[in-house]
């Protein structure tokens, strides 16, 4: 018995596809015209703004302190009115970039992009590569804006376009370094807000780190998970000592216990630690993922859109990890809700990204982003609008310095 294509699709329950585009409320001519227009789309303008957001209190980790998010906002315009938004959030102690180096990189990327097809994302990123070096956050801002345009042209939220189905997942919230009393009070506050997972910064004196974590565990009980992040603050012997001592505290995993450059040290810690090891500062792009997997240096990855240089590279890392049967987290720097929404689309698109740490704007004094993700008691929900699904308040943009 032969089966026509239409019959085959109907058999699979895809009657709407078989019936043609009318099922979606669009006459097929209009759909064809839209597809033809998308293929001719051109970038006509790129706007770059200095995007500074002060923090309500300094964010302290083992290797530095930040008092503000000194970001860039990128807006890519096209000849058909579709606009893409992106954000760079350089974190100097980790990525070595600053707002000034990102701005210089962004200017050269802008000049290259004018007149190009915004949907040719892979090709454009390959052109950006030789233009800038060591400015992954600047590249991430452009990659994000191009993906925003792609989603808007396709009429789909990015996570759905990228193959995801679930628009909601759990995120943790971070307690930064402070006194034992303050860290305990802050962690208790988050647990009382309904967060099911807390991330706690460590990486100072191992005994003092242990005392702080013990106090936090006692205050919040065992119904809330704790993951920790040493931000490269320990030596290998300190890390092994600390992690063995912390075993009774039921720690989910420890991020970057030792120096990012010390792959052998990371492996040594992993082989002696009762707590799983996550690479963060040691992992920027896909090549680092391959290096760490080959070295068997860690159990999991913390992917960040800013370190990876965008969504495409973040997804590449997740794919590499998946092939090695490794699960991942997506984390953040101190991004606004714009870049956090982009990171959330990455989480929702990949089955092996099972942890999220998307709280970068929790200490921002202002949120100028319209729509995007919502987070309630640690449950993050993505918007169902096309592209990233967020915008920036036009009145706020008018006050920003354009460069
Ligand atoms: Mg980290």
Short mmCIF file of C-alpha atoms and ligand atoms in Angstrom, two decimals, residues 61 94 199 201 228-231 255-256 278-281 302 304 307 329 332 357, ligand 1:
data_model
loop_
_atom_site.label_atom_id
_atom_site.label_comp_id
_atom_site.label_asym_id
_atom_site.label_seq_id
_atom_site.Cartn_x
_atom_site.Cartn_y
_atom_site.Cartn_z
CA UNK A 61 33.50 36.77 45.51
CA UNK A 94 36.72 36.70 35.62
CA UNK A 199 24.30 29.10 45.87
CA UNK A 201 30.15 31.82 47.82
CA UNK A 228 28.91 26.37 46.55
CA UNK A 229 31.33 28.42 44.46
CA UNK A 230 34.97 28.96 45.47
CA UNK A 231 35.79 31.19 42.46
CA UNK A 255 32.20 25.44 41.34
CA UNK A 256 35.79 26.17 40.39
CA UNK A 278 31.87 22.04 38.34
CA UNK A 279 34.19 23.98 36.02
CA UNK A 280 33.30 27.66 35.66
CA UNK A 281 36.20 30.08 35.13
CA UNK A 302 28.83 26.13 34.31
CA UNK A 304 27.71 31.42 30.78
CA UNK A 307 32.12 33.70 28.73
CA UNK A 329 24.29 24.55 34.52
CA UNK A 332 25.41 34.48 34.79
CA UNK A 357 21.86 30.18 38.32
MG1 LIG B 1 31.06 30.43 39.45
#
